[in-house]
Amino acid sequence: MSVLEFISNYRTETFDIIFRYISYCGEITVLLPVLCILYWCINKSLAYFALFNYFISGSVIQCTKIALRIPRPWILNSAFTPVESALETATGYSFPSGHVQGSSSVFLSVAIWCKNRFLSIICSIVTGLVLFSRLYLGVHTPLDVFISLTVSVITILVIKHFGRNYIFPRTNKIAMLMIAILYSIGLCLYSYILVYWEVSSMELVADSVVFAASLTGFSIGVYIENRYIGFRTQCFSFFMQIIKILLGIGGLLLINYGCSLLPLHRIYADSLKGFLVCIWATCVFPVFIKLVQKKNYSEL
């Protein structure tokens, strides 16, 4: 807490705005388009690498959050005041940080995968800025953010070595699908048991339930795409890549809007949205990409 109190002495309205926007780079609203662009247009292998790192490290983080149930800094110390504008996305428990896990797992995956030093430096700087932003905003302690960073880095290094060389080339995709779904069911059940026992609340376990729904959608979508679709990221022109991105993200926005209209509790609406968004991004929209590719190649 002493570190957060020291940093809070240097807050200004300008810095509050700057670091609030930097913090967005750890939220799914920014990470999802980045991952989709990698997956649809640039390099599916890199996208898989980043996505697996995101979901595996996220699984560890979400389990830890609801297992330890450590409150946010302003709850631990009522005299401490976070930046008010950051409270909207400071949901769930404090330890470890989901924002740092999200940004580090995605951006450091790109940094390690790519051979471009400039891009690697930029991705590393973004990760560092997101980490510091969570401290500046007062929504996480140093332990929260550095444990998340450590989990993401370890996951990336393990997947880079074992995943690319030994596991993924010969993996049993059905087994991976079943493991992911069973894990998601277990995470949801544990979350609801905590609520039933009145150890926690629906609001505090919501992030874990939404994550489980997203992981299920991702796992099913990746399995279907690998087994039945197999689209290519290449297009005939840069203009067509832009059109592809706009249409794909447009679909994500429609899903987001549609789910917001449903008369459901927020946790169920967000869970459905997470599931549908992952299904759309990984297999439904790729079907349209594949159909367009077939049509264009047949006209050559």
PDB file of C-alpha atoms in Angstrom:
ATOM      1  CA  MET A   1       0.000   0.000   0.000  1.00  0.00           C
ATOM      2  CA  SER A   2       2.901   2.361   0.642  1.00  0.00           C
ATOM      3  CA  VAL A   3       3.858   2.212  -3.034  1.00  0.00           C
ATOM      4  CA  LEU A   4       0.322   3.121  -4.123  1.00  0.00           C
ATOM      5  CA  GLU A   5       0.163   5.956  -1.622  1.00  0.00           C
ATOM      6  CA  PHE A   6       3.499   7.297  -2.887  1.00  0.00           C
ATOM      7  CA  ILE A   7       2.336   7.187  -6.524  1.00  0.00           C
ATOM      8  CA  SER A   8      -1.000   8.835  -5.632  1.00  0.00           C
ATOM      9  CA  ASN A   9       0.888  11.936  -4.484  1.00  0.00           C
ATOM     10  CA  TYR A  10       1.790  12.637  -8.109  1.00  0.00           C
ATOM     11  CA  ARG A  11      -1.667  12.275  -9.644  1.00  0.00           C
ATOM     12  CA  THR A  12      -2.994  15.020 -11.882  1.00  0.00           C
ATOM     13  CA  GLU A  13      -6.135  15.259 -13.988  1.00  0.00           C
ATOM     14  CA  THR A  14      -4.039  14.921 -17.142  1.00  0.00           C
ATOM     15  CA  PHE A  15      -2.212  11.830 -15.891  1.00  0.00           C
ATOM     16  CA  ASP A  16      -5.515  10.356 -14.721  1.00  0.00           C
ATOM     17  CA  ILE A  17      -6.850  10.549 -18.275  1.00  0.00           C
ATOM     18  CA  ILE A  18      -3.628   9.320 -19.893  1.00  0.00           C
ATOM     19  CA  PHE A  19      -3.241   6.276 -17.677  1.00  0.00           C
ATOM     20  CA  ARG A  20      -6.945   5.472 -17.866  1.00  0.00           C
ATOM     21  CA  TYR A  21      -6.615   5.241 -21.650  1.00  0.00           C
ATOM     22  CA  ILE A  22      -3.387   3.236 -21.354  1.00  0.00           C
ATOM     23  CA  SER A  23      -5.223   0.836 -19.053  1.00  0.00           C
ATOM     24  CA  TYR A  24      -7.680   0.104 -21.880  1.00  0.00           C
ATOM     25  CA  CYS A  25      -4.865  -1.868 -23.552  1.00  0.00           C
ATOM     26  CA  GLY A  26      -5.415  -4.524 -20.900  1.00  0.00           C
ATOM     27  CA  GLU A  27      -9.147  -4.788 -21.537  1.00  0.00           C
ATOM     28  CA  ILE A  28     -10.842  -7.175 -23.920  1.00  0.00           C
ATOM     29  CA  THR A  29     -12.329  -4.247 -25.866  1.00  0.00           C
ATOM     30  CA  VAL A  30      -8.811  -3.553 -27.185  1.00  0.00           C
ATOM     31  CA  LEU A  31      -7.276  -7.018 -27.003  1.00  0.00           C
ATOM     32  CA  LEU A  32     -10.088  -8.713 -28.944  1.00  0.00           C
ATOM     33  CA  PRO A  33      -9.695  -6.607 -32.114  1.00  0.00           C
ATOM     34  CA  VAL A  34      -5.919  -7.086 -31.937  1.00  0.00           C
ATOM     35  CA  LEU A  35      -6.295 -10.864 -31.681  1.00  0.00           C
ATOM     36  CA  CYS A  36      -8.945 -10.932 -34.428  1.00  0.00           C
ATOM     37  CA  ILE A  37      -6.757  -8.959 -36.840  1.00  0.00           C
ATOM     38  CA  LEU A  38      -3.879 -11.356 -36.168  1.00  0.00           C
ATOM     39  CA  TYR A  39      -6.169 -14.339 -36.693  1.00  0.00           C
ATOM     40  CA  TRP A  40      -8.123 -13.145 -39.736  1.00  0.00           C
ATOM     41  CA  CYS A  41      -5.485 -11.220 -41.646  1.00  0.00           C
ATOM     42  CA  ILE A  42      -1.880 -11.669 -40.541  1.00  0.00           C
ATOM     43  CA  ASN A  43      -0.739 -15.009 -39.146  1.00  0.00           C
ATOM     44  CA  LYS A  44      -2.965 -17.757 -37.728  1.00  0.00           C
ATOM     45  CA  SER A  45      -0.031 -19.456 -35.984  1.00  0.00           C
ATOM     46  CA  LEU A  46       0.865 -16.239 -34.175  1.00  0.00           C
ATOM     47  CA  ALA A  47      -2.801 -15.703 -33.306  1.00  0.00           C
ATOM     48  CA  TYR A  48      -3.065 -19.237 -31.879  1.00  0.00           C
ATOM     49  CA  PHE A  49       0.107 -18.647 -29.876  1.00  0.00           C
ATOM     50  CA  ALA A  50      -1.256 -15.404 -28.406  1.00  0.00           C
ATOM     51  CA  LEU A  51      -4.739 -16.850 -27.824  1.00  0.00           C
ATOM     52  CA  PHE A  52      -3.492 -19.968 -26.065  1.00  0.00           C
ATOM     53  CA  ASN A  53      -1.235 -17.838 -23.880  1.00  0.00           C
ATOM     54  CA  TYR A  54      -4.140 -15.523 -23.097  1.00  0.00           C
ATOM     55  CA  PHE A  55      -6.527 -18.304 -22.114  1.00  0.00           C
ATOM     56  CA  ILE A  56      -4.022 -20.493 -20.254  1.00  0.00           C
ATOM     57  CA  SER A  57      -2.579 -17.639 -18.190  1.00  0.00           C
ATOM     58  CA  GLY A  58      -6.120 -16.279 -17.746  1.00  0.00           C
ATOM     59  CA  SER A  59      -7.226 -19.651 -16.380  1.00  0.00           C
ATOM     60  CA  VAL A  60      -4.519 -19.480 -13.712  1.00  0.00           C
ATOM     61  CA  ILE A  61      -5.371 -15.873 -12.866  1.00  0.00           C
ATOM     62  CA  GLN A  62      -9.141 -16.425 -12.601  1.00  0.00           C
ATOM     63  CA  CYS A  63      -8.707 -19.537 -10.448  1.00  0.00           C
ATOM     64  CA  THR A  64      -6.358 -17.646  -8.152  1.00  0.00           C
ATOM     65  CA  LYS A  65      -8.722 -14.686  -7.898  1.00  0.00           C
ATOM     66  CA  ILE A  66     -11.709 -16.662  -6.644  1.00  0.00           C
ATOM     67  CA  ALA A  67      -9.614 -19.067  -4.573  1.00  0.00           C
ATOM     68  CA  LEU A  68      -7.808 -16.362  -2.550  1.00  0.00           C
ATOM     69  CA  ARG A  69     -10.503 -13.645  -2.801  1.00  0.00           C
ATOM     70  CA  ILE A  70      -8.235 -10.713  -1.923  1.00  0.00           C
ATOM     71  CA  PRO A  71     -10.120  -7.370  -1.850  1.00  0.00           C
ATOM     72  CA  ARG A  72      -9.163  -4.256  -3.802  1.00  0.00           C
ATOM     73  CA  PRO A  73      -6.678  -1.771  -2.259  1.00  0.00           C
ATOM     74  CA  TRP A  74      -9.327   0.766  -1.193  1.00  0.00           C
ATOM     75  CA  ILE A  75     -11.162  -2.002   0.671  1.00  0.00           C
ATOM     76  CA  LEU A  76      -7.993  -3.175   2.389  1.00  0.00           C
ATOM     77  CA  ASN A  77      -7.267   0.410   3.402  1.00  0.00           C
ATOM     78  CA  SER A  78     -10.339   2.643   3.617  1.00  0.00           C
ATOM     79  CA  ALA A  79      -8.123   5.738   3.782  1.00  0.00           C
ATOM     80  CA  PHE A  80      -6.759   5.066   0.288  1.00  0.00           C
ATOM     81  CA  THR A  81      -8.597   6.553  -2.697  1.00  0.00           C
ATOM     82  CA  PRO A  82      -8.225   5.182  -6.250  1.00  0.00           C
ATOM     83  CA  VAL A  83      -8.836   7.209  -9.415  1.00  0.00           C
ATOM     84  CA  GLU A  84     -12.619   7.293  -9.608  1.00  0.00           C
ATOM     85  CA  SER A  85     -12.844   6.859 -13.392  1.00  0.00           C
ATOM     86  CA  ALA A  86     -11.033   3.505 -13.114  1.00  0.00           C
ATOM     87  CA  LEU A  87     -13.560   1.924 -10.762  1.00  0.00           C
ATOM     88  CA  GLU A  88     -15.950   0.981 -13.569  1.00  0.00           C
ATOM     89  CA  THR A  89     -13.610  -1.728 -14.877  1.00  0.00           C
ATOM     90  CA  ALA A  90     -12.022  -2.622 -11.532  1.00  0.00           C
ATOM     91  CA  THR A  91     -14.391  -5.535 -11.051  1.00  0.00           C
ATOM     92  CA  GLY A  92     -13.904  -8.749  -9.141  1.00  0.00           C
ATOM     93  CA  TYR A  93     -11.084  -9.450  -6.745  1.00  0.00           C
ATOM     94  CA  SER A  94      -7.754  -7.673  -6.727  1.00  0.00           C
ATOM     95  CA  PHE A  95      -5.144 -10.455  -6.798  1.00  0.00           C
ATOM     96  CA  PRO A  96      -3.833 -11.066  -9.423  1.00  0.00           C
ATOM     97  CA  SER A  97      -4.455  -8.390 -12.074  1.00  0.00           C
ATOM     98  CA  GLY A  98      -6.559  -9.427 -15.060  1.00  0.00           C
ATOM     99  CA  HIS A  99      -5.583  -6.323 -17.039  1.00  0.00           C
ATOM    100  CA  VAL A 100      -1.871  -7.052 -16.710  1.00  0.00           C
ATOM    101  CA  GLN A 101      -2.418 -10.715 -17.542  1.00  0.00           C
ATOM    102  CA  GLY A 102      -4.415  -9.821 -20.653  1.00  0.00           C
ATOM    103  CA  SER A 103      -2.010  -7.225 -22.014  1.00  0.00           C
ATOM    104  CA  SER A 104       1.177  -9.134 -21.197  1.00  0.00           C
ATOM    105  CA  SER A 105      -0.064 -12.462 -22.571  1.00  0.00           C
ATOM    106  CA  VAL A 106      -1.049 -10.885 -25.901  1.00  0.00           C
ATOM    107  CA  PHE A 107       1.560  -8.191 -26.481  1.00  0.00           C
ATOM    108  CA  LEU A 108       4.504 -10.208 -25.148  1.00  0.00           C
ATOM    109  CA  SER A 109       3.404 -13.143 -27.313  1.00  0.00           C
ATOM    110  CA  VAL A 110       3.733 -10.868 -30.338  1.00  0.00           C
ATOM    111  CA  ALA A 111       7.055  -9.516 -29.033  1.00  0.00           C
ATOM    112  CA  ILE A 112       8.536 -12.999 -28.588  1.00  0.00           C
ATOM    113  CA  TRP A 113       7.109 -14.470 -31.793  1.00  0.00           C
ATOM    114  CA  CYS A 114       8.125 -11.691 -34.155  1.00  0.00           C
ATOM    115  CA  LYS A 115      11.720 -11.114 -35.186  1.00  0.00           C
ATOM    116  CA  ASN A 116      11.191  -7.356 -35.564  1.00  0.00           C
ATOM    117  CA  ARG A 117      13.095  -5.661 -32.747  1.00  0.00           C
ATOM    118  CA  PHE A 118      11.170  -2.391 -33.047  1.00  0.00           C
ATOM    119  CA  LEU A 119       7.808  -4.172 -32.769  1.00  0.00           C
ATOM    120  CA  SER A 120       9.073  -6.217 -29.829  1.00  0.00           C
ATOM    121  CA  ILE A 121      10.158  -3.052 -28.025  1.00  0.00           C
ATOM    122  CA  ILE A 122       6.784  -1.382 -28.651  1.00  0.00           C
ATOM    123  CA  CYS A 123       4.877  -4.419 -27.350  1.00  0.00           C
ATOM    124  CA  SER A 124       7.088  -4.566 -24.252  1.00  0.00           C
ATOM    125  CA  ILE A 125       6.580  -0.855 -23.585  1.00  0.00           C
ATOM    126  CA  VAL A 126       2.797  -1.224 -23.894  1.00  0.00           C
ATOM    127  CA  THR A 127       2.887  -4.085 -21.378  1.00  0.00           C
ATOM    128  CA  GLY A 128       4.975  -2.042 -18.955  1.00  0.00           C
ATOM    129  CA  LEU A 129       2.701   0.976 -19.279  1.00  0.00           C
ATOM    130  CA  VAL A 130      -0.424  -1.084 -18.606  1.00  0.00           C
ATOM    131  CA  LEU A 131       1.248  -2.555 -15.530  1.00  0.00           C
ATOM    132  CA  PHE A 132       2.152   0.894 -14.200  1.00  0.00           C
ATOM    133  CA  SER A 133      -1.287   2.295 -15.086  1.00  0.00           C
ATOM    134  CA  ARG A 134      -2.965  -0.175 -12.741  1.00  0.00           C
ATOM    135  CA  LEU A 135      -0.719   1.011  -9.921  1.00  0.00           C
ATOM    136  CA  TYR A 136      -1.209   4.681 -10.785  1.00  0.00           C
ATOM    137  CA  LEU A 137      -4.988   4.287 -10.900  1.00  0.00           C
ATOM    138  CA  GLY A 138      -4.829   2.621  -7.492  1.00  0.00           C
ATOM    139  CA  VAL A 139      -6.825  -0.470  -8.456  1.00  0.00           C
ATOM    140  CA  HIS A 140      -4.055  -3.024  -7.854  1.00  0.00           C
ATOM    141  CA  THR A 141      -1.092  -3.508  -5.563  1.00  0.00           C
ATOM    142  CA  PRO A 142       2.454  -4.192  -6.830  1.00  0.00           C
ATOM    143  CA  LEU A 143       2.040  -7.852  -5.868  1.00  0.00           C
ATOM    144  CA  ASP A 144      -1.124  -8.092  -7.989  1.00  0.00           C
ATOM    145  CA  VAL A 145       0.512  -6.798 -11.156  1.00  0.00           C
ATOM    146  CA  PHE A 146       3.891  -8.509 -10.886  1.00  0.00           C
ATOM    147  CA  ILE A 147       2.390 -11.926 -10.157  1.00  0.00           C
ATOM    148  CA  SER A 148       0.176 -11.542 -13.232  1.00  0.00           C
ATOM    149  CA  LEU A 149       3.170 -10.557 -15.346  1.00  0.00           C
ATOM    150  CA  THR A 150       5.136 -13.546 -14.025  1.00  0.00           C
ATOM    151  CA  VAL A 151       2.308 -15.977 -14.803  1.00  0.00           C
ATOM    152  CA  SER A 152       1.995 -14.620 -18.362  1.00  0.00           C
ATOM    153  CA  VAL A 153       5.745 -14.747 -19.035  1.00  0.00           C
ATOM    154  CA  ILE A 154       6.062 -18.305 -17.715  1.00  0.00           C
ATOM    155  CA  THR A 155       3.058 -19.386 -19.793  1.00  0.00           C
ATOM    156  CA  ILE A 156       4.502 -17.798 -22.932  1.00  0.00           C
ATOM    157  CA  LEU A 157       7.902 -19.444 -22.466  1.00  0.00           C
ATOM    158  CA  VAL A 158       6.392 -22.867 -21.743  1.00  0.00           C
ATOM    159  CA  ILE A 159       4.008 -22.715 -24.717  1.00  0.00           C
ATOM    160  CA  LYS A 160       6.775 -21.403 -26.978  1.00  0.00           C
ATOM    161  CA  HIS A 161       9.055 -24.324 -26.119  1.00  0.00           C
ATOM    162  CA  PHE A 162       6.730 -27.263 -25.570  1.00  0.00           C
ATOM    163  CA  GLY A 163       3.656 -26.132 -27.463  1.00  0.00           C
ATOM    164  CA  ARG A 164       5.206 -25.267 -30.796  1.00  0.00           C
ATOM    165  CA  ASN A 165       7.769 -28.081 -30.752  1.00  0.00           C
ATOM    166  CA  TYR A 166       5.962 -31.006 -29.156  1.00  0.00           C
ATOM    167  CA  ILE A 167       2.303 -30.511 -28.255  1.00  0.00           C
ATOM    168  CA  PHE A 168       0.392 -28.663 -30.964  1.00  0.00           C
ATOM    169  CA  PRO A 169       1.822 -30.437 -34.049  1.00  0.00           C
ATOM    170  CA  ARG A 170       0.610 -33.814 -32.771  1.00  0.00           C
ATOM    171  CA  THR A 171      -2.058 -32.847 -30.279  1.00  0.00           C
ATOM    172  CA  ASN A 172      -5.387 -34.577 -29.848  1.00  0.00           C
ATOM    173  CA  LYS A 173      -7.722 -31.687 -30.594  1.00  0.00           C
ATOM    174  CA  ILE A 174     -10.775 -33.450 -29.162  1.00  0.00           C
ATOM    175  CA  ALA A 175      -8.927 -34.000 -25.880  1.00  0.00           C
ATOM    176  CA  MET A 176      -7.959 -30.326 -25.715  1.00  0.00           C
ATOM    177  CA  LEU A 177     -11.564 -29.330 -26.421  1.00  0.00           C
ATOM    178  CA  MET A 178     -12.916 -31.575 -23.663  1.00  0.00           C
ATOM    179  CA  ILE A 179     -10.301 -30.381 -21.157  1.00  0.00           C
ATOM    180  CA  ALA A 180     -11.173 -26.748 -21.856  1.00  0.00           C
ATOM    181  CA  ILE A 181     -14.908 -27.360 -21.533  1.00  0.00           C
ATOM    182  CA  LEU A 182     -14.534 -29.400 -18.340  1.00  0.00           C
ATOM    183  CA  TYR A 183     -12.302 -26.708 -16.867  1.00  0.00           C
ATOM    184  CA  SER A 184     -14.882 -24.050 -17.761  1.00  0.00           C
ATOM    185  CA  ILE A 185     -17.669 -26.074 -16.128  1.00  0.00           C
ATOM    186  CA  GLY A 186     -15.539 -26.552 -13.025  1.00  0.00           C
ATOM    187  CA  LEU A 187     -14.720 -22.838 -12.804  1.00  0.00           C
ATOM    188  CA  CYS A 188     -18.400 -21.921 -13.096  1.00  0.00           C
ATOM    189  CA  LEU A 189     -19.463 -24.502 -10.506  1.00  0.00           C
ATOM    190  CA  TYR A 190     -16.817 -23.337  -8.046  1.00  0.00           C
ATOM    191  CA  SER A 191     -17.887 -19.713  -8.580  1.00  0.00           C
ATOM    192  CA  TYR A 192     -21.544 -20.527  -7.937  1.00  0.00           C
ATOM    193  CA  ILE A 193     -20.675 -22.638  -4.875  1.00  0.00           C
ATOM    194  CA  LEU A 194     -18.884 -19.614  -3.390  1.00  0.00           C
ATOM    195  CA  VAL A 195     -22.005 -17.527  -3.995  1.00  0.00           C
ATOM    196  CA  TYR A 196     -24.311 -20.256  -2.599  1.00  0.00           C
ATOM    197  CA  TRP A 197     -22.195 -20.518   0.548  1.00  0.00           C
ATOM    198  CA  GLU A 198     -22.261 -16.709   0.791  1.00  0.00           C
ATOM    199  CA  VAL A 199     -18.476 -16.645   0.733  1.00  0.00           C
ATOM    200  CA  SER A 200     -18.577 -14.368  -2.301  1.00  0.00           C
ATOM    201  CA  SER A 201     -21.115 -12.507  -4.457  1.00  0.00           C
ATOM    202  CA  MET A 202     -22.220 -12.748  -8.071  1.00  0.00           C
ATOM    203  CA  GLU A 203     -20.515  -9.440  -8.829  1.00  0.00           C
ATOM    204  CA  LEU A 204     -17.157 -10.660  -7.501  1.00  0.00           C
ATOM    205  CA  VAL A 205     -17.179 -13.990  -9.368  1.00  0.00           C
ATOM    206  CA  ALA A 206     -18.614 -12.532 -12.588  1.00  0.00           C
ATOM    207  CA  ASP A 207     -15.212 -12.189 -14.276  1.00  0.00           C
ATOM    208  CA  SER A 208     -14.474 -15.885 -13.760  1.00  0.00           C
ATOM    209  CA  VAL A 209     -17.847 -17.009 -15.131  1.00  0.00           C
ATOM    210  CA  VAL A 210     -17.525 -14.765 -18.205  1.00  0.00           C
ATOM    211  CA  PHE A 211     -13.987 -16.018 -18.761  1.00  0.00           C
ATOM    212  CA  ALA A 212     -15.201 -19.629 -18.594  1.00  0.00           C
ATOM    213  CA  ALA A 213     -17.905 -18.922 -21.185  1.00  0.00           C
ATOM    214  CA  SER A 214     -15.365 -17.232 -23.464  1.00  0.00           C
ATOM    215  CA  LEU A 215     -12.925 -20.129 -23.105  1.00  0.00           C
ATOM    216  CA  THR A 216     -15.694 -22.565 -24.072  1.00  0.00           C
ATOM    217  CA  GLY A 217     -16.563 -20.522 -27.159  1.00  0.00           C
ATOM    218  CA  PHE A 218     -12.910 -20.215 -28.137  1.00  0.00           C
ATOM    219  CA  SER A 219     -12.259 -23.945 -27.722  1.00  0.00           C
ATOM    220  CA  ILE A 220     -15.310 -24.996 -29.738  1.00  0.00           C
ATOM    221  CA  GLY A 221     -14.612 -22.411 -32.429  1.00  0.00           C
ATOM    222  CA  VAL A 222     -10.961 -23.360 -32.856  1.00  0.00           C
ATOM    223  CA  TYR A 223     -11.855 -27.043 -33.051  1.00  0.00           C
ATOM    224  CA  ILE A 224     -14.496 -26.424 -35.757  1.00  0.00           C
ATOM    225  CA  GLU A 225     -12.210 -24.126 -37.744  1.00  0.00           C
ATOM    226  CA  ASN A 226      -9.302 -26.576 -37.653  1.00  0.00           C
ATOM    227  CA  ARG A 227     -11.447 -29.579 -38.460  1.00  0.00           C
ATOM    228  CA  TYR A 228     -13.854 -28.248 -41.071  1.00  0.00           C
ATOM    229  CA  ILE A 229     -12.941 -24.767 -42.331  1.00  0.00           C
ATOM    230  CA  GLY A 230      -9.226 -24.049 -42.669  1.00  0.00           C
ATOM    231  CA  PHE A 231      -9.439 -20.498 -44.049  1.00  0.00           C
ATOM    232  CA  ARG A 232      -6.382 -18.554 -45.238  1.00  0.00           C
ATOM    233  CA  THR A 233      -5.347 -15.145 -43.937  1.00  0.00           C
ATOM    234  CA  GLN A 234      -4.152 -13.954 -47.355  1.00  0.00           C
ATOM    235  CA  CYS A 235      -6.257 -11.616 -49.498  1.00  0.00           C
ATOM    236  CA  PHE A 236      -5.866 -10.292 -53.023  1.00  0.00           C
ATOM    237  CA  SER A 237      -5.338  -6.733 -51.828  1.00  0.00           C
ATOM    238  CA  PHE A 238      -4.759  -4.611 -48.759  1.00  0.00           C
ATOM    239  CA  PHE A 239      -8.148  -2.992 -49.398  1.00  0.00           C
ATOM    240  CA  MET A 240      -9.854  -6.385 -49.084  1.00  0.00           C
ATOM    241  CA  GLN A 241      -8.061  -6.970 -45.783  1.00  0.00           C
ATOM    242  CA  ILE A 242      -9.497  -3.695 -44.476  1.00  0.00           C
ATOM    243  CA  ILE A 243     -12.975  -4.722 -45.631  1.00  0.00           C
ATOM    244  CA  LYS A 244     -12.502  -8.085 -43.910  1.00  0.00           C
ATOM    245  CA  ILE A 245     -11.525  -6.407 -40.641  1.00  0.00           C
ATOM    246  CA  LEU A 246     -14.446  -3.957 -40.778  1.00  0.00           C
ATOM    247  CA  LEU A 247     -16.986  -6.713 -41.461  1.00  0.00           C
ATOM    248  CA  GLY A 248     -15.578  -8.983 -38.766  1.00  0.00           C
ATOM    249  CA  ILE A 249     -15.469  -6.293 -36.107  1.00  0.00           C
ATOM    250  CA  GLY A 250     -18.914  -5.128 -37.228  1.00  0.00           C
ATOM    251  CA  GLY A 251     -20.188  -8.600 -36.369  1.00  0.00           C
ATOM    252  CA  LEU A 252     -18.570  -8.350 -32.931  1.00  0.00           C
ATOM    253  CA  LEU A 253     -20.285  -5.013 -32.328  1.00  0.00           C
ATOM    254  CA  LEU A 254     -23.668  -6.426 -33.361  1.00  0.00           C
ATOM    255  CA  ILE A 255     -23.252  -9.327 -30.927  1.00  0.00           C
ATOM    256  CA  ASN A 256     -22.281  -6.910 -28.179  1.00  0.00           C
ATOM    257  CA  TYR A 257     -25.297  -4.707 -28.896  1.00  0.00           C
ATOM    258  CA  GLY A 258     -27.694  -7.635 -29.186  1.00  0.00           C
ATOM    259  CA  CYS A 259     -26.625  -9.142 -25.866  1.00  0.00           C
ATOM    260  CA  SER A 260     -26.989  -5.763 -24.144  1.00  0.00           C
ATOM    261  CA  LEU A 261     -30.666  -5.724 -25.123  1.00  0.00           C
ATOM    262  CA  LEU A 262     -31.460  -9.088 -23.555  1.00  0.00           C
ATOM    263  CA  PRO A 263     -33.470  -9.000 -20.301  1.00  0.00           C
ATOM    264  CA  LEU A 264     -30.813 -10.982 -18.438  1.00  0.00           C
ATOM    265  CA  HIS A 265     -28.706 -10.444 -15.334  1.00  0.00           C
ATOM    266  CA  ARG A 266     -25.407  -8.818 -16.325  1.00  0.00           C
ATOM    267  CA  ILE A 267     -23.363 -11.927 -15.581  1.00  0.00           C
ATOM    268  CA  TYR A 268     -25.486 -14.058 -17.917  1.00  0.00           C
ATOM    269  CA  ALA A 269     -25.603 -11.441 -20.677  1.00  0.00           C
ATOM    270  CA  ASP A 270     -21.826 -10.958 -20.505  1.00  0.00           C
ATOM    271  CA  SER A 271     -21.232 -14.720 -20.467  1.00  0.00           C
ATOM    272  CA  LEU A 272     -23.423 -15.216 -23.527  1.00  0.00           C
ATOM    273  CA  LYS A 273     -21.656 -12.318 -25.216  1.00  0.00           C
ATOM    274  CA  GLY A 274     -18.227 -13.801 -24.446  1.00  0.00           C
ATOM    275  CA  PHE A 275     -19.261 -17.191 -25.828  1.00  0.00           C
ATOM    276  CA  LEU A 276     -20.837 -15.800 -29.013  1.00  0.00           C
ATOM    277  CA  VAL A 277     -18.003 -13.357 -29.682  1.00  0.00           C
ATOM    278  CA  CYS A 278     -15.438 -16.185 -29.542  1.00  0.00           C
ATOM    279  CA  ILE A 279     -17.586 -18.430 -31.762  1.00  0.00           C
ATOM    280  CA  TRP A 280     -18.029 -15.616 -34.303  1.00  0.00           C
ATOM    281  CA  ALA A 281     -14.342 -14.694 -34.352  1.00  0.00           C
ATOM    282  CA  THR A 282     -12.906 -18.217 -34.515  1.00  0.00           C
ATOM    283  CA  CYS A 283     -15.278 -20.110 -36.812  1.00  0.00           C
ATOM    284  CA  VAL A 284     -18.414 -18.287 -38.016  1.00  0.00           C
ATOM    285  CA  PHE A 285     -16.735 -15.303 -39.665  1.00  0.00           C
ATOM    286  CA  PRO A 286     -13.946 -17.536 -41.076  1.00  0.00           C
ATOM    287  CA  VAL A 287     -16.690 -19.433 -42.960  1.00  0.00           C
ATOM    288  CA  PHE A 288     -17.533 -16.203 -44.804  1.00  0.00           C
ATOM    289  CA  ILE A 289     -13.823 -15.606 -45.429  1.00  0.00           C
ATOM    290  CA  LYS A 290     -13.459 -19.102 -46.865  1.00  0.00           C
ATOM    291  CA  LEU A 291     -16.511 -18.690 -49.128  1.00  0.00           C
ATOM    292  CA  VAL A 292     -15.184 -15.404 -50.523  1.00  0.00           C
ATOM    293  CA  GLN A 293     -11.755 -16.953 -51.035  1.00  0.00           C
ATOM    294  CA  LYS A 294     -13.268 -19.882 -52.951  1.00  0.00           C
ATOM    295  CA  LYS A 295     -15.277 -17.522 -55.153  1.00  0.00           C
ATOM    296  CA  ASN A 296     -12.256 -15.336 -55.933  1.00  0.00           C
ATOM    297  CA  TYR A 297      -9.957 -18.286 -56.664  1.00  0.00           C
ATOM    298  CA  SER A 298     -12.581 -19.893 -58.912  1.00  0.00           C
ATOM    299  CA  GLU A 299     -12.689 -16.713 -60.984  1.00  0.00           C
ATOM    300  CA  LEU A 300      -8.938 -16.753 -61.651  1.00  0.00           C
TER     301      LEU A 300
END
